[in-house]
């Protein structure tokens, strides 16, 4: 059943076999959760948003026109639901002070650059991503984790293609600056330690 | 000095190293519990009550009625007609057709109003059938 294409599952779900929808949930819940988490910044809100998004997707499955991939359509719902929730609720995104990050987390930066555990590196990168504006973070997440092109990001977020290109360029540049600054801090840290 | 491509590739690797966020176990079950009580909403599709053939028939009938009303009811608003059995009048009228005769046509008011109403409904039906309804935005924020 795992080999069944999304389109076939959708046809069967619309025909009344609603339990098959679980396969679509299993396939896309991780990326959907990642996307919601990157926008909302906390697990509870992200999980509720993902639940709401999947229920909305189910209720409106008959309106899915198959002009795009099911995942693209679903992530658009996740994105819009997250944005709506984020506006209703004060964003609980972990605010990371850049200076704090640069001065206090040099050990993590060290681990990132010198190949310590993936978990440590992952935590550190999440903190860096948290420094970006919501839309930039979403675009970066879709581009690098979902491997979405400009067209797909445009379909998901509704932002213009030109705007996406600009935001992607700026976000990359900003991230690169953070990474470079951290590299410098680590270099200084290493010198001071020696 | 690193090239831009190398730099972008390294940045990509760093971002990917953060990886995905994984939801708590049981998310699928919790979603499916909600799906259990949810129903698929059928999209509202506009279907004209009268189909293409129906409107064609009405249009042809209307035109026929208009033409016959000229021949059978006469070209005056007060003319009540001479009756369908009076075929000589019909032939006389047919022979009277000459360039510019349309300007001389005077259709009874009741028929004119009926045709105007009919045309209005045809136009409305056409507009509703061809209009592209905006897709549901699912709580779109924009």
mmCIF file of C-alpha atoms in Angstrom:
data_model
loop_
_atom_site.group_PDB
_atom_site.id
_atom_site.type_symbol
_atom_site.label_atom_id
_atom_site.label_comp_id
_atom_site.label_asym_id
_atom_site.label_seq_id
_atom_site.Cartn_x
_atom_site.Cartn_y
_atom_site.Cartn_z
ATOM 1 C CA UNK A 1 0.000 0.000 0.000
ATOM 2 C CA UNK A 2 2.966 2.310 0.628
ATOM 3 C CA UNK A 3 3.764 2.132 -3.088
ATOM 4 C CA UNK A 4 0.359 3.524 -4.006
ATOM 5 C CA UNK A 5 0.656 6.911 -5.700
ATOM 6 C CA UNK A 6 -0.856 9.955 -4.013
ATOM 7 C CA UNK A 7 -3.381 10.348 -6.841
ATOM 8 C CA UNK A 8 -4.645 6.766 -6.388
ATOM 9 C CA UNK A 9 -4.966 7.207 -2.646
ATOM 10 C CA UNK A 10 -6.870 10.455 -3.145
ATOM 11 C CA UNK A 11 -9.318 8.790 -5.544
ATOM 12 C CA UNK A 12 -9.975 6.011 -3.040
ATOM 13 C CA UNK A 13 -10.316 8.376 -0.095
ATOM 14 C CA UNK A 14 -12.841 10.478 -2.008
ATOM 15 C CA UNK A 15 -14.672 7.262 -2.873
ATOM 16 C CA UNK A 16 -15.097 6.619 0.855
ATOM 17 C CA UNK A 17 -12.020 4.695 1.995
ATOM 18 C CA UNK A 18 -11.012 7.345 4.516
ATOM 19 C CA UNK A 19 -8.534 5.139 6.386
ATOM 20 C CA UNK A 20 -6.195 5.350 3.385
ATOM 21 C CA UNK A 21 -5.705 8.998 4.226
ATOM 22 C CA UNK A 22 -3.350 7.780 6.984
ATOM 23 C CA UNK A 23 -0.792 6.940 4.271
ATOM 24 C CA UNK A 24 -0.781 10.532 3.095
ATOM 25 C CA UNK A 25 -0.420 11.696 6.694
ATOM 26 C CA UNK A 26 2.537 9.375 7.235
ATOM 27 C CA UNK A 27 4.191 10.505 4.023
ATOM 28 C CA UNK A 28 4.009 14.225 4.620
ATOM 29 C CA UNK A 29 3.644 14.805 8.351
ATOM 30 C CA UNK A 30 7.376 15.337 8.985
ATOM 31 C CA UNK A 31 7.847 18.075 6.391
ATOM 32 C CA UNK A 32 4.478 19.601 7.345
ATOM 33 C CA UNK A 33 5.518 19.635 10.998
ATOM 34 C CA UNK A 34 8.945 21.082 10.162
ATOM 35 C CA UNK A 35 7.332 23.847 8.111
ATOM 36 C CA UNK A 36 4.818 24.695 10.861
ATOM 37 C CA UNK A 37 7.526 24.565 13.519
ATOM 38 C CA UNK A 38 9.800 26.892 11.555
ATOM 39 C CA UNK A 39 6.963 29.423 11.287
ATOM 40 C CA UNK A 40 5.492 29.111 14.774
ATOM 41 C CA UNK A 41 8.537 28.209 16.805
ATOM 42 C CA UNK A 42 7.020 25.793 19.283
ATOM 43 C CA UNK A 43 6.037 22.174 19.100
ATOM 44 C CA UNK A 44 2.531 22.441 20.593
ATOM 45 C CA UNK A 45 1.340 25.060 18.136
ATOM 46 C CA UNK A 46 3.086 23.287 15.264
ATOM 47 C CA UNK A 47 1.367 20.003 16.075
ATOM 48 C CA UNK A 48 -2.082 21.577 16.377
ATOM 49 C CA UNK A 49 -1.503 23.430 13.113
ATOM 50 C CA UNK A 50 -0.473 20.250 11.332
ATOM 51 C CA UNK A 51 -3.572 18.470 12.648
ATOM 52 C CA UNK A 52 -5.799 21.336 11.486
ATOM 53 C CA UNK A 53 -4.066 21.418 8.106
ATOM 54 C CA UNK A 54 -4.527 17.694 7.489
ATOM 55 C CA UNK A 55 -8.196 17.869 8.492
ATOM 56 C CA UNK A 56 -8.705 20.844 6.148
ATOM 57 C CA UNK A 57 -6.911 18.959 3.384
ATOM 58 C CA UNK A 58 -9.204 15.965 3.953
ATOM 59 C CA UNK A 59 -12.375 18.057 3.977
ATOM 60 C CA UNK A 60 -11.392 19.819 0.763
ATOM 61 C CA UNK A 61 -9.826 16.818 -0.965
ATOM 62 C CA UNK A 62 -12.502 16.878 -3.667
ATOM 63 C CA UNK A 63 -11.355 20.392 -4.574
ATOM 64 C CA UNK A 64 -7.749 19.307 -5.161
ATOM 65 C CA UNK A 65 -7.367 19.807 -8.907
ATOM 66 C CA UNK A 66 -4.142 17.869 -9.370
ATOM 67 C CA UNK A 67 -2.519 20.724 -11.235
ATOM 68 C CA UNK A 68 0.261 20.518 -8.681
ATOM 69 C CA UNK A 69 1.635 17.805 -6.414
ATOM 70 C CA UNK A 70 -0.485 16.847 -3.419
ATOM 71 C CA UNK A 71 2.450 17.766 -1.159
ATOM 72 C CA UNK A 72 2.604 21.286 -2.642
ATOM 73 C CA UNK A 73 -1.131 21.738 -2.065
ATOM 74 C CA UNK A 74 -0.853 20.373 1.468
ATOM 75 C CA UNK A 75 2.137 22.543 2.385
ATOM 76 C CA UNK A 76 0.240 25.574 1.140
ATOM 77 C CA UNK A 77 -2.536 24.722 3.593
ATOM 78 C CA UNK A 78 0.043 24.177 6.349
ATOM 79 C CA UNK A 79 1.708 27.493 5.505
ATOM 80 C CA UNK A 80 -1.549 29.457 5.504
ATOM 81 C CA UNK A 81 -2.818 27.778 8.671
ATOM 82 C CA UNK A 82 0.492 28.503 10.413
ATOM 83 C CA UNK A 83 0.481 32.151 9.343
ATOM 84 C CA UNK A 84 -3.110 32.539 10.544
ATOM 85 C CA UNK A 85 -2.320 30.904 13.890
ATOM 86 C CA UNK A 86 0.848 32.962 14.220
ATOM 87 C CA UNK A 87 -1.138 36.153 13.764
ATOM 88 C CA UNK A 88 -3.821 35.144 16.260
ATOM 89 C CA UNK A 89 -1.316 34.141 18.856
ATOM 90 C CA UNK A 90 1.687 36.185 19.775
ATOM 91 C CA UNK A 91 4.596 34.401 18.151
ATOM 92 C CA UNK A 92 6.302 32.191 20.665
ATOM 93 C CA UNK A 93 9.344 31.924 18.482
ATOM 94 C CA UNK A 94 12.381 31.594 20.625
ATOM 95 C CA UNK A 95 14.027 34.971 20.395
ATOM 96 C CA UNK A 96 17.712 34.454 20.295
ATOM 97 C CA UNK A 97 19.867 37.417 20.906
ATOM 98 C CA UNK A 98 22.550 37.359 18.284
ATOM 99 C CA UNK A 99 25.273 38.567 20.617
ATOM 100 C CA UNK A 100 24.338 35.955 23.184
ATOM 101 C CA UNK A 101 24.474 33.338 20.496
ATOM 102 C CA UNK A 102 27.869 34.468 19.297
ATOM 103 C CA UNK A 103 29.454 34.871 22.712
ATOM 104 C CA UNK A 104 27.923 32.078 24.739
ATOM 105 C CA UNK A 105 27.558 29.317 22.230
ATOM 106 C CA UNK A 106 31.074 29.192 20.933
ATOM 107 C CA UNK A 107 31.363 25.628 22.169
ATOM 108 C CA UNK A 108 28.429 24.708 19.917
ATOM 109 C CA UNK A 109 29.927 26.602 17.024
ATOM 110 C CA UNK A 110 33.102 24.706 17.650
ATOM 111 C CA UNK A 111 31.227 21.419 17.482
ATOM 112 C CA UNK A 112 29.516 22.477 14.268
ATOM 113 C CA UNK A 113 32.701 23.442 12.529
ATOM 114 C CA UNK A 114 34.863 20.665 13.835
ATOM 115 C CA UNK A 115 32.362 17.859 13.391
ATOM 116 C CA UNK A 116 30.985 17.139 16.834
ATOM 117 C CA UNK A 117 27.592 15.483 17.246
ATOM 118 C CA UNK A 118 24.916 16.135 14.665
ATOM 119 C CA UNK A 119 22.440 16.868 17.417
ATOM 120 C CA UNK A 120 24.557 19.725 18.765
ATOM 121 C CA UNK A 121 25.110 21.102 15.300
ATOM 122 C CA UNK A 122 21.383 20.812 14.574
ATOM 123 C CA UNK A 123 20.435 22.764 17.689
ATOM 124 C CA UNK A 124 22.873 25.457 16.790
ATOM 125 C CA UNK A 125 21.608 25.813 13.231
ATOM 126 C CA UNK A 126 18.026 26.014 14.493
ATOM 127 C CA UNK A 127 19.057 28.962 16.627
ATOM 128 C CA UNK A 128 20.663 30.650 13.648
ATOM 129 C CA UNK A 129 17.544 30.048 11.541
ATOM 130 C CA UNK A 130 15.452 31.569 14.324
ATOM 131 C CA UNK A 131 17.249 34.848 13.695
ATOM 132 C CA UNK A 132 15.716 35.116 10.232
ATOM 133 C CA UNK A 133 12.300 36.675 9.547
ATOM 134 C CA UNK A 134 9.420 34.136 9.294
ATOM 135 C CA UNK A 135 9.091 34.269 5.518
ATOM 136 C CA UNK A 136 12.833 33.956 4.938
ATOM 137 C CA UNK A 137 12.992 31.008 7.309
ATOM 138 C CA UNK A 138 10.091 29.332 5.486
ATOM 139 C CA UNK A 139 11.713 29.866 2.098
ATOM 140 C CA UNK A 140 15.062 28.525 3.315
ATOM 141 C CA UNK A 141 13.349 25.478 4.859
ATOM 142 C CA UNK A 142 11.398 24.709 1.702
ATOM 143 C CA UNK A 143 14.420 25.262 -0.512
ATOM 144 C CA UNK A 144 16.938 23.175 1.414
ATOM 145 C CA UNK A 145 14.811 20.560 3.189
ATOM 146 C CA UNK A 146 11.984 20.016 0.729
ATOM 147 C CA UNK A 147 14.252 20.823 -2.231
ATOM 148 C CA UNK A 148 11.551 23.083 -3.617
ATOM 149 C CA UNK A 149 12.294 25.257 -6.604
ATOM 150 C CA UNK A 150 11.147 28.848 -6.983
ATOM 151 C CA UNK A 151 7.913 27.732 -8.687
ATOM 152 C CA UNK A 152 6.929 25.380 -5.894
ATOM 153 C CA UNK A 153 7.781 27.922 -3.189
ATOM 154 C CA UNK A 154 5.627 30.395 -5.107
ATOM 155 C CA UNK A 155 2.727 27.925 -5.122
ATOM 156 C CA UNK A 156 3.084 27.214 -1.410
ATOM 157 C CA UNK A 157 3.605 30.709 -0.067
ATOM 158 C CA UNK A 158 1.797 32.777 -2.679
ATOM 159 C CA UNK A 159 4.766 35.170 -2.786
ATOM 160 C CA UNK A 160 5.849 36.416 -6.190
ATOM 161 C CA UNK A 161 8.739 34.578 -7.847
ATOM 162 C CA UNK A 162 10.849 37.730 -7.960
ATOM 163 C CA UNK A 163 10.224 38.310 -4.262
ATOM 164 C CA UNK A 164 11.192 34.723 -3.447
ATOM 165 C CA UNK A 165 14.444 35.058 -5.379
ATOM 166 C CA UNK A 166 15.309 38.250 -3.523
ATOM 167 C CA UNK A 167 14.378 36.804 -0.126
ATOM 168 C CA UNK A 168 16.301 33.610 -0.795
ATOM 169 C CA UNK A 169 19.369 35.572 -1.811
ATOM 170 C CA UNK A 170 19.164 37.828 1.246
ATOM 171 C CA UNK A 171 18.487 34.937 3.626
ATOM 172 C CA UNK A 172 21.478 33.004 2.289
ATOM 173 C CA UNK A 173 23.656 36.074 2.591
ATOM 174 C CA UNK A 174 22.480 36.730 6.132
ATOM 175 C CA UNK A 175 23.029 33.122 7.156
ATOM 176 C CA UNK A 176 26.444 33.149 5.587
ATOM 177 C CA UNK A 177 27.282 36.259 7.588
ATOM 178 C CA UNK A 178 26.182 34.572 10.817
ATOM 179 C CA UNK A 179 28.174 31.472 10.008
ATOM 180 C CA UNK A 180 31.223 33.561 9.115
ATOM 181 C CA UNK A 181 30.942 35.603 12.303
ATOM 182 C CA UNK A 182 30.654 32.448 14.340
ATOM 183 C CA UNK A 183 33.684 31.029 12.546
ATOM 184 C CA UNK A 184 35.604 34.172 13.517
ATOM 185 C CA UNK A 185 34.391 33.879 17.103
ATOM 186 C CA UNK A 186 35.488 30.275 17.195
ATOM 187 C CA UNK A 187 38.870 31.239 15.792
ATOM 188 C CA UNK A 188 39.268 33.937 18.455
ATOM 189 C CA UNK A 189 38.005 31.527 21.095
ATOM 190 C CA UNK A 190 40.588 28.967 20.016
ATOM 191 C CA UNK A 191 43.358 31.557 20.137
ATOM 192 C CA UNK A 192 42.297 32.696 23.630
ATOM 193 C CA UNK A 193 42.160 29.110 24.868
ATOM 194 C CA UNK A 194 45.622 28.443 23.551
ATOM 195 C CA UNK B 1 39.348 32.490 -1.045
ATOM 196 C CA UNK B 2 36.275 30.314 -1.312
ATOM 197 C CA UNK B 3 34.181 30.475 -4.415
ATOM 198 C CA UNK B 4 30.542 31.529 -4.158
ATOM 199 C CA UNK B 5 29.373 28.086 -5.242
ATOM 200 C CA UNK B 6 31.411 26.376 -2.550
ATOM 201 C CA UNK B 7 30.093 28.805 -0.013
ATOM 202 C CA UNK B 8 26.464 28.204 -1.064
ATOM 203 C CA UNK B 9 27.013 24.451 -1.041
ATOM 204 C CA UNK B 10 28.525 24.586 2.436
ATOM 205 C CA UNK B 11 25.628 26.724 3.647
ATOM 206 C CA UNK B 12 23.173 24.212 2.193
ATOM 207 C CA UNK B 13 24.924 21.378 4.004
ATOM 208 C CA UNK B 14 24.877 23.310 7.256
ATOM 209 C CA UNK B 15 21.146 24.060 6.951
ATOM 210 C CA UNK B 16 20.358 20.467 6.011
ATOM 211 C CA UNK B 17 22.351 19.308 9.017
ATOM 212 C CA UNK B 18 19.660 20.895 11.214
ATOM 213 C CA UNK B 19 17.363 18.418 9.523
ATOM 214 C CA UNK B 20 13.656 17.956 9.992
ATOM 215 C CA UNK B 21 11.634 18.512 13.120
ATOM 216 C CA UNK B 22 9.920 15.289 14.090
ATOM 217 C CA UNK B 23 6.434 15.375 15.590
ATOM 218 C CA UNK B 24 5.587 13.405 18.721
ATOM 219 C CA UNK B 25 4.532 9.805 18.280
ATOM 220 C CA UNK B 26 0.870 9.228 17.648
ATOM 221 C CA UNK B 27 0.318 12.287 15.441
ATOM 222 C CA UNK B 28 -1.077 10.133 12.640
ATOM 223 C CA UNK B 29 -3.545 8.505 15.071
ATOM 224 C CA UNK B 30 -4.631 11.861 16.446
ATOM 225 C CA UNK B 31 -5.189 13.199 12.931
ATOM 226 C CA UNK B 32 -7.081 10.071 11.892
ATOM 227 C CA UNK B 33 -9.311 10.359 14.974
ATOM 228 C CA UNK B 34 -10.333 13.790 13.745
ATOM 229 C CA UNK B 35 -10.681 12.544 10.171
ATOM 230 C CA UNK B 36 -13.022 9.831 11.506
ATOM 231 C CA UNK B 37 -15.688 12.432 12.275
ATOM 232 C CA UNK B 38 -14.866 14.788 9.382
ATOM 233 C CA UNK B 39 -16.564 14.665 6.017
ATOM 234 C CA UNK B 40 -15.323 15.572 2.570
ATOM 235 C CA UNK B 41 -17.000 18.741 1.389
ATOM 236 C CA UNK B 42 -18.187 18.466 -2.168
ATOM 237 C CA UNK B 43 -17.232 21.508 -4.197
ATOM 238 C CA UNK B 44 -20.091 23.670 -5.397
ATOM 239 C CA UNK B 45 -20.247 23.270 -9.135
ATOM 240 C CA UNK B 46 -22.629 25.499 -11.033
ATOM 241 C CA UNK B 47 -24.835 23.469 -13.315
ATOM 242 C CA UNK B 48 -27.239 25.467 -15.463
ATOM 243 C CA UNK B 49 -30.837 24.371 -15.064
ATOM 244 C CA UNK B 50 -31.317 24.709 -18.804
ATOM 245 C CA UNK B 51 -28.600 23.166 -20.926
ATOM 246 C CA UNK B 52 -27.087 24.330 -24.194
ATOM 247 C CA UNK B 53 -29.686 22.518 -26.302
ATOM 248 C CA UNK B 54 -32.472 23.926 -24.195
ATOM 249 C CA UNK B 55 -31.275 27.484 -24.702
ATOM 250 C CA UNK B 56 -30.764 26.820 -28.415
ATOM 251 C CA UNK B 57 -34.342 25.622 -28.685
ATOM 252 C CA UNK B 58 -35.575 28.649 -26.766
ATOM 253 C CA UNK B 59 -33.522 30.994 -28.954
ATOM 254 C CA UNK B 60 -34.799 29.410 -32.180
ATOM 255 C CA UNK B 61 -38.366 29.473 -30.850
ATOM 256 C CA UNK B 62 -37.943 33.103 -29.878
ATOM 257 C CA UNK B 63 -36.702 34.069 -33.318
ATOM 258 C CA UNK B 64 -39.481 32.092 -34.952
ATOM 259 C CA UNK B 65 -42.013 33.740 -32.689
ATOM 260 C CA UNK B 66 -40.609 37.138 -33.551
ATOM 261 C CA UNK B 67 -40.786 36.457 -37.275
ATOM 262 C CA UNK B 68 -44.228 34.891 -37.112
ATOM 263 C CA UNK B 69 -45.539 37.686 -34.945
ATOM 264 C CA UNK B 70 -44.678 40.067 -37.731
ATOM 265 C CA UNK B 71 -46.417 38.024 -40.338
ATOM 266 C CA UNK B 72 -49.344 36.754 -38.331
ATOM 267 C CA UNK B 73 -50.034 39.493 -35.814
ATOM 268 C CA UNK B 74 -49.247 42.339 -38.109
ATOM 269 C CA UNK B 75 -46.743 45.145 -37.900
ATOM 270 C CA UNK B 76 -48.765 47.417 -35.696
ATOM 271 C CA UNK B 77 -48.927 47.389 -31.913
ATOM 272 C CA UNK B 78 -52.703 47.648 -32.066
ATOM 273 C CA UNK B 79 -53.058 45.007 -34.708
ATOM 274 C CA UNK B 80 -54.471 41.858 -33.198
ATOM 275 C CA UNK B 81 -53.721 39.805 -36.307
ATOM 276 C CA UNK B 82 -55.844 38.185 -38.884
ATOM 277 C CA UNK B 83 -55.417 34.610 -37.709
ATOM 278 C CA UNK B 84 -53.215 31.779 -38.720
ATOM 279 C CA UNK B 85 -55.733 30.441 -41.230
ATOM 280 C CA UNK B 86 -55.471 33.552 -43.323
ATOM 281 C CA UNK B 87 -52.597 32.252 -45.411
ATOM 282 C CA UNK B 88 -53.044 34.886 -48.104
ATOM 283 C CA UNK B 89 -51.982 37.585 -45.646
ATOM 284 C CA UNK B 90 -48.842 35.575 -44.818
ATOM 285 C CA UNK B 91 -47.899 35.306 -48.464
ATOM 286 C CA UNK B 92 -48.692 38.932 -49.076
ATOM 287 C CA UNK B 93 -46.358 39.896 -46.222
ATOM 288 C CA UNK B 94 -43.640 37.591 -47.545
ATOM 289 C CA UNK B 95 -43.859 39.337 -50.903
ATOM 290 C CA UNK B 96 -43.685 42.713 -49.224
ATOM 291 C CA UNK B 97 -40.207 42.008 -47.822
ATOM 292 C CA UNK B 98 -37.798 44.502 -49.224
ATOM 293 C CA UNK B 99 -34.605 46.225 -48.013
ATOM 294 C CA UNK B 100 -35.261 48.328 -44.926
ATOM 295 C CA UNK B 101 -38.373 46.442 -43.886
ATOM 296 C CA UNK B 102 -36.963 45.801 -40.385
ATOM 297 C CA UNK B 103 -37.343 49.474 -39.506
ATOM 298 C CA UNK B 104 -41.011 49.169 -40.284
ATOM 299 C CA UNK B 105 -41.542 46.267 -37.864
ATOM 300 C CA UNK B 106 -43.598 47.146 -34.840
ATOM 301 C CA UNK B 107 -43.605 44.240 -32.416
ATOM 302 C CA UNK B 108 -46.361 44.064 -29.793
ATOM 303 C CA UNK B 109 -45.104 45.410 -26.468
ATOM 304 C CA UNK B 110 -45.875 42.256 -24.529
ATOM 305 C CA UNK B 111 -43.783 40.196 -26.923
ATOM 306 C CA UNK B 112 -40.942 42.705 -26.787
ATOM 307 C CA UNK B 113 -40.904 42.604 -23.000
ATOM 308 C CA UNK B 114 -40.958 38.807 -23.021
ATOM 309 C CA UNK B 115 -38.028 38.638 -25.421
ATOM 310 C CA UNK B 116 -36.076 41.181 -23.402
ATOM 311 C CA UNK B 117 -36.631 39.118 -20.270
ATOM 312 C CA UNK B 118 -35.614 35.962 -22.074
ATOM 313 C CA UNK B 119 -32.411 37.568 -23.336
ATOM 314 C CA UNK B 120 -31.626 38.760 -19.807
ATOM 315 C CA UNK B 121 -31.883 35.228 -18.426
ATOM 316 C CA UNK B 122 -29.813 33.830 -21.287
ATOM 317 C CA UNK B 123 -27.076 36.388 -20.612
ATOM 318 C CA UNK B 124 -27.183 35.721 -16.861
ATOM 319 C CA UNK B 125 -26.984 31.977 -17.375
ATOM 320 C CA UNK B 126 -24.042 32.410 -19.738
ATOM 321 C CA UNK B 127 -22.174 34.679 -17.336
ATOM 322 C CA UNK B 128 -22.680 32.351 -14.392
ATOM 323 C CA UNK B 129 -21.610 29.321 -16.375
ATOM 324 C CA UNK B 130 -18.422 30.883 -17.656
ATOM 325 C CA UNK B 131 -17.340 32.757 -14.555
ATOM 326 C CA UNK B 132 -14.274 31.315 -12.861
ATOM 327 C CA UNK B 133 -15.066 31.089 -9.196
ATOM 328 C CA UNK B 134 -12.205 31.887 -6.906
ATOM 329 C CA UNK B 135 -10.724 28.833 -5.280
ATOM 330 C CA UNK B 136 -11.109 28.279 -1.572
ATOM 331 C CA UNK B 137 -8.112 29.817 0.145
ATOM 332 C CA UNK B 138 -8.015 27.682 3.310
ATOM 333 C CA UNK B 139 -7.597 30.560 5.682
ATOM 334 C CA UNK B 140 -5.207 32.295 3.377
ATOM 335 C CA UNK B 141 -3.497 35.122 5.127
ATOM 336 C CA UNK B 142 -2.874 37.313 2.130
#
